[in-house]
Coordinates of C-alpha atoms in Angstrom, one line a residue:
Chain A
X153 CA -54.2 -84.2 -11.8
X154 CA -57.2 -86.3 -12.9
X155 CA -56.5 -89.2 -15.3
X156 CA -52.9 -88.2 -15.7
X157 CA -50.2 -90.8 -16.1
X158 CA -48.5 -88.8 -13.4
X159 CA -44.8 -88.3 -13.0
X160 CA -42.8 -89.6 -16.0
X161 CA -39.1 -89.9 -16.8
X162 CA -37.5 -89.6 -20.2
X163 CA -35.2 -92.4 -21.2
X164 CA -32.4 -92.6 -23.7
X165 CA -31.7 -95.6 -26.0
X166 CA -28.3 -95.8 -27.7
X167 CA -28.0 -97.6 -31.0
X168 CA -24.6 -98.4 -32.4
X169 CA -25.6 -100.4 -35.4
X170 CA -25.2 -97.9 -38.4
X171 CA -28.4 -96.7 -39.9
X172 CA -28.4 -96.1 -43.7
X173 CA -30.7 -93.3 -44.7
X174 CA -32.8 -93.3 -47.8
X175 CA -30.6 -90.6 -49.1
X176 CA -27.6 -93.0 -48.8
X177 CA -26.1 -91.2 -45.8
X178 CA -25.0 -93.3 -42.9
X179 CA -25.2 -92.5 -39.2
X180 CA -22.8 -94.9 -37.4
X181 CA -24.5 -94.5 -34.0
X182 CA -27.4 -92.5 -32.6
X183 CA -29.6 -92.0 -29.6
X184 CA -33.3 -91.8 -29.3
X185 CA -35.1 -90.2 -26.4
X186 CA -38.4 -91.8 -25.4
X187 CA -41.0 -92.1 -22.7
X188 CA -43.4 -95.0 -21.9
X189 CA -46.7 -95.1 -20.1
X190 CA -48.7 -98.1 -18.9
X191 CA -47.5 -101.7 -18.7
X192 CA -46.3 -104.0 -21.5
X193 CA -48.2 -107.3 -21.1
X194 CA -46.5 -110.7 -21.1
X195 CA -47.4 -111.3 -24.8
X196 CA -46.1 -107.8 -25.7
X197 CA -49.2 -107.4 -27.7
X198 CA -50.6 -104.2 -26.2
X199 CA -48.0 -101.7 -27.3
X200 CA -48.9 -98.4 -29.0
X201 CA -46.4 -96.2 -30.7
X202 CA -47.2 -92.5 -30.9
X203 CA -45.4 -90.6 -33.7
X204 CA -45.0 -86.9 -33.4
X205 CA -45.6 -84.1 -35.9
X206 CA -43.4 -81.2 -36.8
X207 CA -42.7 -79.8 -33.3
X208 CA -43.6 -82.7 -31.0
X209 CA -41.3 -84.9 -29.1
X210 CA -41.1 -87.8 -26.7
X211 CA -43.0 -86.1 -23.8
X212 CA -46.5 -87.2 -24.9
X213 CA -48.2 -87.4 -21.5
X214 CA -47.7 -86.8 -17.8
X215 CA -45.3 -84.4 -16.2
X216 CA -41.8 -84.3 -14.8
X217 CA -41.2 -84.5 -11.0
X218 CA -39.1 -81.3 -11.1
X219 CA -41.3 -79.6 -13.7
X220 CA -44.9 -80.2 -12.8
X221 CA -46.1 -77.6 -15.3
X222 CA -44.3 -79.4 -18.2
X223 CA -47.3 -81.5 -19.3
X224 CA -47.0 -83.8 -22.3
X225 CA -48.2 -82.5 -25.7
X226 CA -51.0 -85.1 -26.0
X227 CA -51.9 -85.5 -22.4
X228 CA -55.6 -84.9 -23.1
X229 CA -55.6 -88.1 -25.3
X230 CA -53.2 -90.4 -23.4
X231 CA -53.7 -91.5 -19.8
X232 CA -55.7 -93.8 -17.6
X233 CA -59.3 -93.9 -18.8
X234 CA -58.5 -91.6 -21.7
X235 CA -59.0 -92.6 -25.4
X236 CA -55.5 -94.0 -25.6
X237 CA -56.0 -95.7 -22.3
X238 CA -52.8 -96.5 -20.4
X239 CA -54.7 -98.9 -18.2
X240 CA -54.9 -101.2 -21.2
X241 CA -52.0 -100.1 -23.5
X242 CA -48.3 -99.7 -23.2
X243 CA -47.6 -96.4 -24.9
X244 CA -44.3 -95.3 -26.3
X245 CA -43.5 -91.7 -27.3
X246 CA -40.2 -90.8 -28.8
X247 CA -38.3 -87.9 -30.2
X248 CA -37.5 -88.6 -33.9
X249 CA -34.0 -88.6 -35.3
X250 CA -33.0 -85.1 -36.4
X251 CA -35.1 -83.7 -33.5
X252 CA -33.9 -81.2 -31.0
X253 CA -35.2 -82.7 -27.7
X254 CA -32.4 -85.1 -26.9
X255 CA -32.5 -87.6 -29.8
X256 CA -29.5 -87.3 -32.2
X257 CA -30.0 -84.4 -34.4
X258 CA -28.2 -81.4 -36.1
X259 CA -27.5 -79.8 -32.7
X260 CA -25.9 -83.0 -31.3
X261 CA -22.2 -83.3 -31.2
X262 CA -20.8 -85.4 -34.0
X263 CA -18.3 -87.7 -32.3
X264 CA -16.1 -87.7 -35.4
X265 CA -15.6 -84.0 -35.4
X266 CA -16.3 -83.0 -31.8
X267 CA -18.7 -80.2 -33.0
X268 CA -22.4 -80.2 -33.8
X269 CA -23.6 -82.0 -36.9
X270 CA -25.2 -78.8 -38.2
X271 CA -25.6 -78.9 -41.9
X272 CA -23.8 -82.3 -41.9
X273 CA -26.7 -84.1 -40.4
X274 CA -28.3 -86.4 -43.0
X275 CA -31.5 -85.4 -44.6
X276 CA -34.0 -87.7 -42.8
X277 CA -37.2 -89.1 -44.3
X278 CA -40.4 -90.6 -42.9
X279 CA -39.0 -94.0 -44.0
X280 CA -35.8 -93.4 -42.0
X281 CA -37.8 -92.5 -38.9
X282 CA -39.9 -95.7 -39.1
X283 CA -36.6 -97.7 -39.5
X284 CA -35.2 -96.2 -36.3
X285 CA -38.6 -96.6 -34.5
X286 CA -38.6 -100.3 -35.5
X287 CA -35.2 -100.7 -33.8
X288 CA -36.6 -99.1 -30.7
X289 CA -39.5 -101.6 -30.8
X290 CA -36.9 -104.4 -31.1
X291 CA -35.3 -103.2 -27.8
X292 CA -38.7 -103.8 -26.1
X293 CA -39.1 -107.2 -27.8
X294 CA -42.3 -105.8 -29.5
X295 CA -42.9 -107.9 -32.6
X296 CA -46.2 -106.2 -33.5
X297 CA -47.7 -102.9 -32.4
X298 CA -51.4 -103.0 -31.4
X299 CA -51.5 -99.6 -33.0
X300 CA -49.3 -96.9 -34.4
X301 CA -50.9 -93.5 -34.1
X302 CA -50.0 -90.1 -35.3
X303 CA -51.4 -86.7 -36.4
X304 CA -50.2 -84.7 -39.4
X305 CA -46.5 -85.7 -40.1
X306 CA -47.0 -88.3 -37.3
X307 CA -49.8 -89.8 -39.4
X308 CA -47.4 -90.2 -42.3
X309 CA -45.1 -92.2 -40.0
X310 CA -48.1 -94.4 -39.0
X311 CA -49.0 -95.0 -42.6
X312 CA -45.3 -95.8 -43.4
X313 CA -45.3 -98.4 -40.7
X314 CA -48.0 -100.3 -42.5
X315 CA -45.9 -100.2 -45.7
X316 CA -42.4 -100.8 -44.3
X317 CA -43.5 -103.4 -41.7
X318 CA -46.9 -104.7 -42.7
X319 CA -46.8 -107.6 -40.2
X320 CA -45.6 -105.4 -37.3
X321 CA -48.7 -103.2 -36.9
X322 CA -52.3 -104.3 -36.4
X323 CA -53.9 -100.9 -36.6
X324 CA -52.9 -97.5 -38.0
X325 CA -54.6 -94.3 -36.8
X326 CA -53.8 -91.5 -39.2
X327 CA -55.2 -88.2 -38.0
X328 CA -55.3 -84.8 -39.9
X329 CA -53.0 -86.4 -42.4
X330 CA -52.3 -86.7 -46.1
X331 CA -50.8 -89.5 -48.2
X332 CA -48.5 -86.9 -49.8
X333 CA -48.3 -83.1 -49.8
X334 CA -49.8 -81.0 -52.5
X335 CA -47.9 -78.3 -54.3
X336 CA -49.5 -75.7 -52.1
X337 CA -48.4 -77.5 -49.0
X338 CA -44.9 -77.9 -50.2
X339 CA -44.9 -74.2 -51.1
X340 CA -45.8 -73.2 -47.6
X341 CA -42.9 -75.3 -46.3
X342 CA -40.5 -73.8 -48.8
X343 CA -41.4 -70.2 -47.7
X344 CA -40.8 -71.3 -44.1
X345 CA -37.4 -72.8 -45.0
X346 CA -36.4 -69.8 -47.0
X347 CA -37.1 -67.6 -44.0
X348 CA -34.5 -69.7 -42.1
X349 CA -32.0 -70.2 -45.0
X350 CA -31.8 -66.5 -45.8
X351 CA -31.3 -65.4 -42.1
X352 CA -27.8 -64.0 -41.9
X353 CA -27.3 -65.9 -38.7
X354 CA -27.9 -69.2 -40.4
X355 CA -24.3 -69.6 -41.6
X356 CA -25.2 -72.5 -43.9
X357 CA -26.6 -74.5 -41.0
X358 CA -23.4 -74.3 -38.9
X359 CA -24.6 -71.4 -36.7
X360 CA -23.7 -73.3 -33.5
X361 CA -20.0 -72.6 -34.0
X362 CA -20.8 -68.9 -34.6
X363 CA -22.5 -68.6 -31.2
X364 CA -25.7 -67.4 -32.9
X365 CA -29.2 -68.7 -33.7
X366 CA -31.2 -67.8 -36.9
X367 CA -34.0 -66.6 -34.6
X368 CA -35.6 -64.2 -37.1
X369 CA -35.9 -66.9 -39.8
X370 CA -37.2 -69.6 -37.4
X371 CA -39.7 -67.1 -35.9
X372 CA -41.0 -66.2 -39.4
X373 CA -41.3 -69.8 -40.3
X374 CA -43.3 -70.5 -37.2
X375 CA -45.6 -67.5 -37.8
X376 CA -46.4 -68.7 -41.3
X377 CA -46.9 -72.2 -40.1
X378 CA -49.2 -71.1 -37.4
X379 CA -51.5 -69.2 -39.8
X380 CA -52.0 -72.4 -41.7
X381 CA -52.7 -74.5 -38.6
X382 CA -55.6 -72.2 -37.6
X383 CA -58.9 -71.8 -39.5
X384 CA -60.2 -68.5 -40.8
X385 CA -63.2 -68.9 -38.5
X386 CA -61.1 -69.7 -35.4
X387 CA -58.9 -66.6 -36.1
X388 CA -61.9 -64.4 -36.6
X389 CA -63.5 -65.7 -33.4
X390 CA -60.3 -65.4 -31.3
X391 CA -58.9 -62.1 -32.7
X392 CA -61.2 -60.6 -35.3
X393 CA -59.9 -57.1 -36.0
X394 CA -59.3 -56.4 -32.3
X395 CA -56.6 -53.8 -31.6
X396 CA -54.2 -53.7 -28.8
X397 CA -55.0 -50.1 -28.1
X398 CA -58.1 -48.2 -29.0
X399 CA -56.9 -46.4 -32.1
X400 CA -54.8 -46.9 -35.2
X401 CA -51.2 -45.8 -34.8
X402 CA -50.3 -45.6 -38.5
X403 CA -47.0 -47.5 -38.0
X404 CA -45.5 -51.0 -38.3
X405 CA -45.5 -52.0 -34.6
X406 CA -48.0 -54.5 -33.3
X407 CA -51.5 -53.0 -33.6
X408 CA -53.9 -55.9 -34.3
X409 CA -54.2 -58.6 -31.7
X410 CA -53.5 -61.3 -34.3
X411 CA -50.1 -59.7 -34.9
X412 CA -49.3 -59.8 -31.2
X413 CA -50.4 -63.4 -31.0
X414 CA -48.3 -64.5 -34.0
X415 CA -45.2 -62.7 -32.9
X416 CA -45.6 -64.2 -29.4
X417 CA -45.9 -67.7 -30.9
X418 CA -43.0 -67.1 -33.1
X419 CA -40.8 -65.8 -30.3
X420 CA -41.8 -68.7 -28.0
X421 CA -41.0 -71.3 -30.6
X422 CA -37.7 -69.7 -31.8
X423 CA -36.5 -69.7 -28.2
X424 CA -36.4 -73.4 -27.9
X425 CA -36.6 -75.1 -31.3
X426 CA -33.6 -75.8 -33.5
X427 CA -33.8 -74.2 -37.0
X428 CA -32.0 -77.2 -38.6
X429 CA -34.6 -79.6 -37.1
X430 CA -37.3 -77.4 -38.6
X431 CA -35.7 -77.6 -42.0
X432 CA -35.4 -81.4 -41.8
X433 CA -39.0 -81.9 -40.6
X434 CA -40.4 -79.9 -43.4
X435 CA -38.4 -81.7 -46.0
X436 CA -39.5 -85.0 -44.6
X437 CA -43.1 -83.8 -45.0
X438 CA -42.4 -82.8 -48.6
X439 CA -40.6 -86.1 -49.6
X440 CA -43.2 -88.5 -48.2
X441 CA -45.1 -90.2 -51.0
X442 CA -46.0 -93.9 -50.8
X443 CA -46.7 -93.8 -54.5
X444 CA -43.2 -92.4 -55.4
X445 CA -41.9 -95.8 -56.5
X446 CA -45.1 -96.8 -58.2
X447 CA -45.5 -94.1 -60.9
X448 CA -47.6 -91.9 -58.6
X449 CA -50.3 -94.6 -58.2
X450 CA -51.4 -94.6 -54.5
X451 CA -53.4 -97.8 -55.1
X452 CA -50.2 -99.7 -55.8
X453 CA -48.3 -97.7 -53.1
X454 CA -50.7 -99.0 -50.4
X455 CA -50.9 -102.6 -51.8
X456 CA -48.4 -103.9 -49.2
X457 CA -50.5 -102.7 -46.2
X458 CA -52.0 -105.4 -44.0
X459 CA -53.1 -103.3 -41.1
X460 CA -56.6 -102.1 -40.3
X461 CA -57.0 -98.3 -40.5
X462 CA -58.8 -95.4 -38.8
X463 CA -58.5 -92.2 -40.7
X464 CA -59.8 -88.9 -39.1
X465 CA -60.0 -85.4 -40.6
X466 CA -61.4 -82.1 -39.4
X467 CA -63.7 -80.0 -41.4
X468 CA -61.9 -76.7 -41.0
X469 CA -58.4 -78.1 -41.5
X470 CA -57.2 -76.6 -44.8
X471 CA -53.5 -77.5 -44.4
X472 CA -54.4 -81.2 -44.3
X473 CA -58.0 -81.0 -45.5
X474 CA -60.6 -83.8 -45.4
X475 CA -60.1 -84.2 -49.1
X476 CA -56.5 -85.2 -48.4
X477 CA -57.6 -87.8 -45.8
X478 CA -60.0 -89.3 -48.4
X479 CA -56.9 -89.8 -50.6
X480 CA -55.7 -92.1 -47.9
X481 CA -59.1 -93.9 -47.6
X482 CA -59.5 -94.5 -51.4
X483 CA -56.4 -96.7 -51.9
X484 CA -57.2 -98.6 -48.8
X485 CA -60.7 -99.3 -50.1
X486 CA -59.1 -100.3 -53.4
X487 CA -56.8 -102.7 -51.6
X488 CA -59.7 -104.1 -49.5
X489 CA -58.2 -103.1 -46.2
X490 CA -60.5 -102.6 -43.2
X491 CA -60.8 -98.9 -42.9
X492 CA -63.1 -96.4 -41.1
X493 CA -63.1 -92.7 -41.8
X494 CA -64.5 -90.0 -39.6
X495 CA -64.8 -86.3 -40.6
X496 CA -65.0 -84.3 -37.4
X497 CA -66.9 -81.0 -37.4
X498 CA -64.5 -78.7 -35.7
X499 CA -63.7 -75.0 -35.9
X500 CA -60.0 -75.2 -35.0
X501 CA -58.3 -76.0 -38.3
X502 CA -55.3 -78.3 -38.4
X503 CA -54.7 -77.8 -34.7
X504 CA -58.0 -79.7 -34.0
X505 CA -56.1 -83.0 -33.8
X506 CA -54.4 -81.8 -30.6
X507 CA -57.6 -80.5 -28.9
X508 CA -60.2 -82.1 -26.8
X509 CA -63.4 -82.5 -28.9
X510 CA -66.2 -84.8 -27.7
X511 CA -66.9 -86.6 -31.0
X512 CA -63.2 -86.9 -32.0
X513 CA -62.5 -88.4 -28.6
X514 CA -65.5 -90.7 -28.8
X515 CA -64.3 -92.1 -32.1
X516 CA -60.8 -92.6 -30.8
X517 CA -62.1 -94.2 -27.6
X518 CA -64.5 -96.6 -29.4
X519 CA -61.9 -97.7 -31.9
X520 CA -59.1 -98.3 -29.4
X521 CA -61.5 -100.1 -27.1
X522 CA -62.0 -102.7 -29.9
X523 CA -58.2 -102.8 -30.4
X524 CA -57.8 -103.5 -26.7
X525 CA -60.3 -106.3 -26.8
X526 CA -58.6 -107.8 -29.8
X527 CA -55.1 -107.8 -28.4
X528 CA -56.1 -109.0 -24.9
X529 CA -58.3 -111.8 -26.2
Chain B
X1220 CA -78.5 -107.2 -29.3
X1221 CA -78.6 -110.9 -30.2
X1222 CA -79.2 -111.8 -33.8
X1223 CA -82.6 -113.3 -33.0
X1224 CA -83.8 -110.1 -31.3
X1225 CA -82.3 -108.0 -34.2
X1226 CA -84.2 -109.9 -36.9
X1227 CA -87.4 -109.7 -34.9
X1228 CA -87.0 -106.0 -34.9
X1229 CA -85.7 -105.7 -38.4
X1230 CA -87.4 -108.4 -40.5
X1231 CA -85.8 -107.1 -43.7
X1232 CA -82.3 -108.1 -42.3
X1233 CA -83.1 -111.8 -42.7
X1234 CA -84.5 -111.3 -46.1
X1235 CA -81.4 -109.4 -47.2
X1236 CA -79.1 -112.0 -45.7
X1237 CA -80.9 -114.8 -47.5
X1238 CA -79.7 -113.3 -50.8
X1239 CA -76.1 -112.8 -49.9
X1240 CA -73.7 -115.7 -50.3
X1241 CA -71.0 -116.3 -47.7
X1242 CA -67.9 -114.1 -48.1
X1243 CA -69.5 -111.6 -50.4
X1244 CA -68.4 -108.0 -50.4
X1245 CA -71.1 -105.5 -49.3
X1246 CA -71.5 -101.8 -49.2
X1247 CA -74.3 -100.6 -46.9
X1248 CA -75.5 -97.1 -47.6
X1249 CA -77.0 -95.2 -44.7
X1250 CA -75.8 -98.0 -42.5
X1251 CA -76.9 -96.4 -39.2
X1252 CA -75.3 -98.0 -36.2
X1253 CA -73.9 -100.8 -38.3
X1254 CA -76.3 -103.5 -37.1
X1255 CA -77.0 -104.9 -40.5
X1256 CA -73.3 -105.1 -41.4
X1257 CA -72.5 -106.7 -38.1
X1258 CA -75.3 -109.2 -38.7
X1259 CA -74.1 -110.0 -42.2
X1260 CA -70.5 -110.3 -40.9
X1261 CA -71.6 -112.8 -38.3
X1262 CA -74.1 -114.8 -40.4
X1263 CA -72.6 -114.4 -43.9
X1264 CA -68.9 -113.6 -43.2
X1265 CA -69.2 -110.6 -45.6
X1266 CA -66.4 -108.1 -46.2
X1267 CA -68.3 -104.9 -45.7
X1268 CA -68.2 -101.2 -45.4
X1269 CA -70.9 -98.8 -44.3
X1270 CA -71.5 -95.2 -45.4
X1271 CA -73.1 -93.0 -42.8
X1272 CA -73.3 -89.2 -42.2
X1273 CA -74.4 -89.1 -38.5
X1274 CA -71.6 -88.5 -36.0
X1275 CA -73.3 -90.7 -33.3
X1276 CA -73.8 -93.6 -35.8
X1277 CA -70.1 -93.4 -36.8
X1278 CA -69.1 -94.1 -33.2
X1279 CA -71.7 -96.9 -32.9
X1280 CA -70.4 -98.5 -36.1
X1281 CA -66.9 -98.5 -34.8
X1282 CA -68.1 -99.9 -31.5
X1283 CA -69.9 -102.6 -33.5
X1284 CA -66.6 -103.5 -35.2
X1285 CA -67.7 -102.6 -38.7
X1286 CA -66.0 -100.4 -41.2
X1287 CA -67.7 -97.1 -41.7
X1288 CA -66.9 -94.2 -44.0
X1289 CA -68.4 -90.9 -43.0
X1290 CA -69.9 -89.3 -46.1
X1291 CA -73.1 -87.8 -47.4
X1292 CA -74.8 -90.2 -49.8
X1293 CA -76.4 -87.4 -51.7
X1294 CA -72.9 -86.3 -52.7
X1295 CA -72.4 -89.6 -54.6
X1296 CA -70.1 -92.5 -54.0
X1297 CA -67.0 -91.1 -55.6
X1298 CA -64.7 -92.8 -53.0
X1299 CA -65.8 -96.2 -54.4
X1300 CA -64.6 -97.7 -57.7
X1301 CA -66.8 -99.3 -60.4
X1302 CA -67.9 -102.9 -59.5
X1303 CA -66.1 -102.7 -56.2
X1304 CA -68.8 -104.7 -54.4
X1305 CA -70.9 -107.8 -55.0
X1306 CA -73.8 -106.0 -53.3
X1307 CA -74.7 -102.5 -52.5
X1308 CA -77.5 -102.2 -49.9
X1309 CA -79.8 -99.3 -49.2
X1310 CA -81.8 -100.5 -46.2
X1311 CA -84.7 -98.4 -45.0
X1312 CA -83.0 -95.3 -46.5
X1313 CA -84.4 -95.0 -50.0
X1314 CA -87.4 -93.1 -48.8
X1315 CA -85.1 -90.5 -47.1
X1316 CA -82.9 -89.8 -50.1
X1317 CA -83.3 -86.7 -52.1
X1318 CA -81.6 -87.6 -55.3
X1319 CA -83.0 -91.1 -55.5
X1320 CA -82.6 -91.9 -59.2
X1321 CA -78.8 -90.9 -59.4
X1322 CA -78.2 -92.8 -56.2
X1323 CA -79.7 -96.0 -57.5
X1324 CA -77.5 -95.6 -60.6
X1325 CA -74.5 -95.1 -58.4
X1326 CA -75.4 -98.3 -56.5
X1327 CA -75.3 -100.2 -59.8
X1328 CA -72.0 -98.5 -60.8
X1329 CA -70.3 -99.5 -57.5
X1330 CA -72.0 -102.9 -57.1
X1331 CA -72.9 -105.8 -59.3
X1332 CA -76.2 -106.1 -57.5
X1333 CA -78.4 -103.8 -55.5
X1334 CA -80.7 -104.4 -52.6
X1335 CA -83.2 -101.9 -51.2
X1336 CA -85.7 -102.2 -48.5
X1337 CA -88.4 -99.6 -47.8
X1338 CA -91.7 -99.2 -46.0
X1339 CA -94.5 -99.8 -48.5
X1340 CA -96.7 -96.8 -48.6
X1341 CA -99.4 -98.9 -50.3
X1342 CA -99.9 -101.0 -47.2
X1343 CA -103.6 -101.0 -46.3
X1344 CA -103.1 -99.4 -43.0
X1345 CA -101.3 -96.4 -44.6
X1346 CA -104.0 -96.2 -47.2
X1347 CA -106.6 -96.3 -44.5
X1348 CA -104.9 -93.5 -42.5
X1349 CA -104.9 -91.3 -45.6
X1350 CA -108.5 -92.2 -46.4
X1351 CA -109.4 -91.2 -42.9
X1352 CA -107.6 -88.0 -43.3
X1353 CA -104.2 -88.4 -41.6
X1354 CA -100.6 -89.1 -42.6
X1355 CA -99.8 -92.7 -41.4
X1356 CA -97.7 -93.1 -38.3
X1357 CA -96.6 -96.7 -37.6
X1358 CA -93.5 -98.8 -36.6
X1359 CA -92.3 -98.6 -40.2
X1360 CA -93.2 -94.9 -40.5
X1361 CA -92.6 -93.7 -37.0
X1362 CA -92.5 -90.0 -37.8
X1363 CA -95.0 -87.1 -37.8
X1364 CA -95.5 -85.3 -41.1
X1365 CA -93.5 -82.3 -39.8
X1366 CA -90.4 -84.1 -38.5
X1367 CA -90.1 -87.0 -41.0
X1368 CA -86.8 -87.5 -42.9
X1369 CA -88.9 -89.4 -45.5
X1370 CA -89.2 -87.3 -48.6
X1371 CA -89.7 -90.0 -51.2
X1372 CA -92.2 -92.5 -49.9
X1373 CA -93.4 -95.0 -52.5
X1374 CA -95.5 -98.1 -53.0
X1375 CA -94.3 -101.4 -54.5
X1376 CA -96.0 -100.5 -57.8
X1377 CA -94.2 -97.1 -57.8
X1378 CA -90.8 -98.7 -57.2
X1379 CA -91.3 -101.3 -59.9
X1380 CA -92.4 -98.7 -62.5
X1381 CA -89.4 -96.6 -61.5
X1382 CA -87.2 -99.7 -62.2
X1383 CA -88.7 -100.2 -65.6
X1384 CA -88.3 -96.5 -66.5
X1385 CA -84.6 -96.4 -65.5
X1386 CA -83.6 -99.8 -66.9
X1387 CA -83.1 -101.5 -63.5
X1388 CA -83.9 -105.1 -63.6
X1389 CA -85.5 -106.6 -60.5
X1390 CA -84.3 -110.1 -59.9
X1391 CA -86.1 -110.9 -56.6
X1392 CA -88.6 -109.4 -54.2
X1393 CA -89.6 -110.2 -50.7
X1394 CA -92.6 -108.5 -49.1
X1395 CA -93.4 -108.9 -45.5
X1396 CA -95.6 -107.7 -42.7
X1397 CA -94.6 -108.1 -39.1
X1398 CA -91.8 -110.5 -40.1
X1399 CA -94.0 -112.7 -42.1
X1400 CA -93.7 -113.2 -45.9
X1401 CA -96.8 -111.8 -47.8
X1402 CA -97.7 -113.6 -51.0
X1403 CA -101.2 -112.4 -51.7
X1404 CA -101.8 -108.8 -52.8
X1405 CA -98.4 -107.6 -51.6
X1406 CA -98.9 -104.0 -52.5
X1407 CA -101.9 -103.9 -50.2
X1408 CA -101.0 -106.4 -47.5
X1409 CA -97.2 -105.9 -47.2
X1410 CA -95.7 -103.3 -44.9
X1411 CA -92.0 -103.7 -45.8
X1412 CA -90.6 -104.4 -49.3
X1413 CA -87.1 -105.8 -50.1
X1414 CA -85.9 -105.8 -53.7
X1415 CA -82.9 -107.3 -55.3
X1416 CA -81.9 -105.8 -58.6
X1417 CA -79.1 -105.3 -61.2
X1418 CA -78.5 -103.3 -64.3
X1419 CA -81.1 -103.8 -66.9
X1420 CA -80.1 -104.8 -70.4

């Protein structure tokens, strides 16, 4: 495969220093799954952390020896000669706490009870994730990341890095992101959560013991989410009013292609993703607000930041619209941070941040080439 | 490009830099590939941002190591706070702006001082072209009439009467041709004009 990091292996890091969550809950010990690509230089100055969004995980690039088709979720961006160039950078991807891809989460066994955490897993926030990521950085002896990069919810973690650990991150790349969710965005998340919470198979979050999974709820949540990740134009282009068969059937089975697509996406997702993780991730999105402790004033919320920033938005993204990205740029300008902002003309809505787009990739490439020069000088 | 080559190609850069004290904060509107900001960073250690709409130029700015905000100037400067900058620069862009008067007012809201440079349409060669029956095409005005982005060309006199009308107070002027300062009959003999101005009283 051209420009691939090739065969990769997931690693597991065990932490037995208790982590106190923002909510006050304490996790005595936990594991984080991660992968790395490229080589950490002697000064440990060339490390990049990639934070994932709602459904991402530690498998960012490359493929597994025994699963050659299981390619990392951001493989188009990360690799030798790619914008996040693994010839120059040491890249870390991890699965966040509360996840369902091997890091400690609601489906993991709670050693105290011998059964899955389920509803007992602490409500995890973006702040808590960054705390756990900092401990992972400590394991590598990384004092300062060359860059922390993320899209969507991952972008919020990148922003939080600049606030929680201003001296530990040189550059923050926040893509298709927002400084805090709007009421409309929280509303979408709440409908998705309600789909799960009201599924009879949910059992208050302890469905594991009942040997069932709230598939219907999770499926609906994903279908709703998926609609908001695509643009009106992209959907019209891809599906329009196309029917599966030639004529109307006057029933509730799948008729339009868009219905078929959404149900397929819902089924696919519900088959592997954990419903409790979905709930946690959406709440983390809702809670994140750097201005929360500052009377809603983002200018004061971002005053601690010391990093340089690259903010990127996509014209047809209405879930995290360009307007929301400008709400990140403004307080950075106010606080006299170095910041660049690119608004990419793209037809693919929120999903654009995962897709290969020449201008988007040129911006990333140009910015990270400067970062590479800076940290290797 | 070296700074010497750059100032040879863009004589207004040196004139602009001469007015900017070390460490000033600068906003460059229509900053193109970021050459001016980079030049000011290197020669005046400014803290600067550019505003640019072109995709290609955004990438060039980033490669030049200057901050750039992708935005349409015509939509105003709402991302920027009042008096956020010591200088707001509009270099060789004035003539291509549609809403020129509101933009100049926005410059003076966001910055304490403004600097504009533009090709002087009163330059004798331009006048001669028109007298001879053609729109001028030159190094300062490199476009044909049908593909030019320049919708608001003006002369030194025009710009100065604009400033009087809209309470803009010109504090300095530099007029040049081929990189050389022009003292005599500037509206006739100067090809490029650079103005420094602030809010009038």
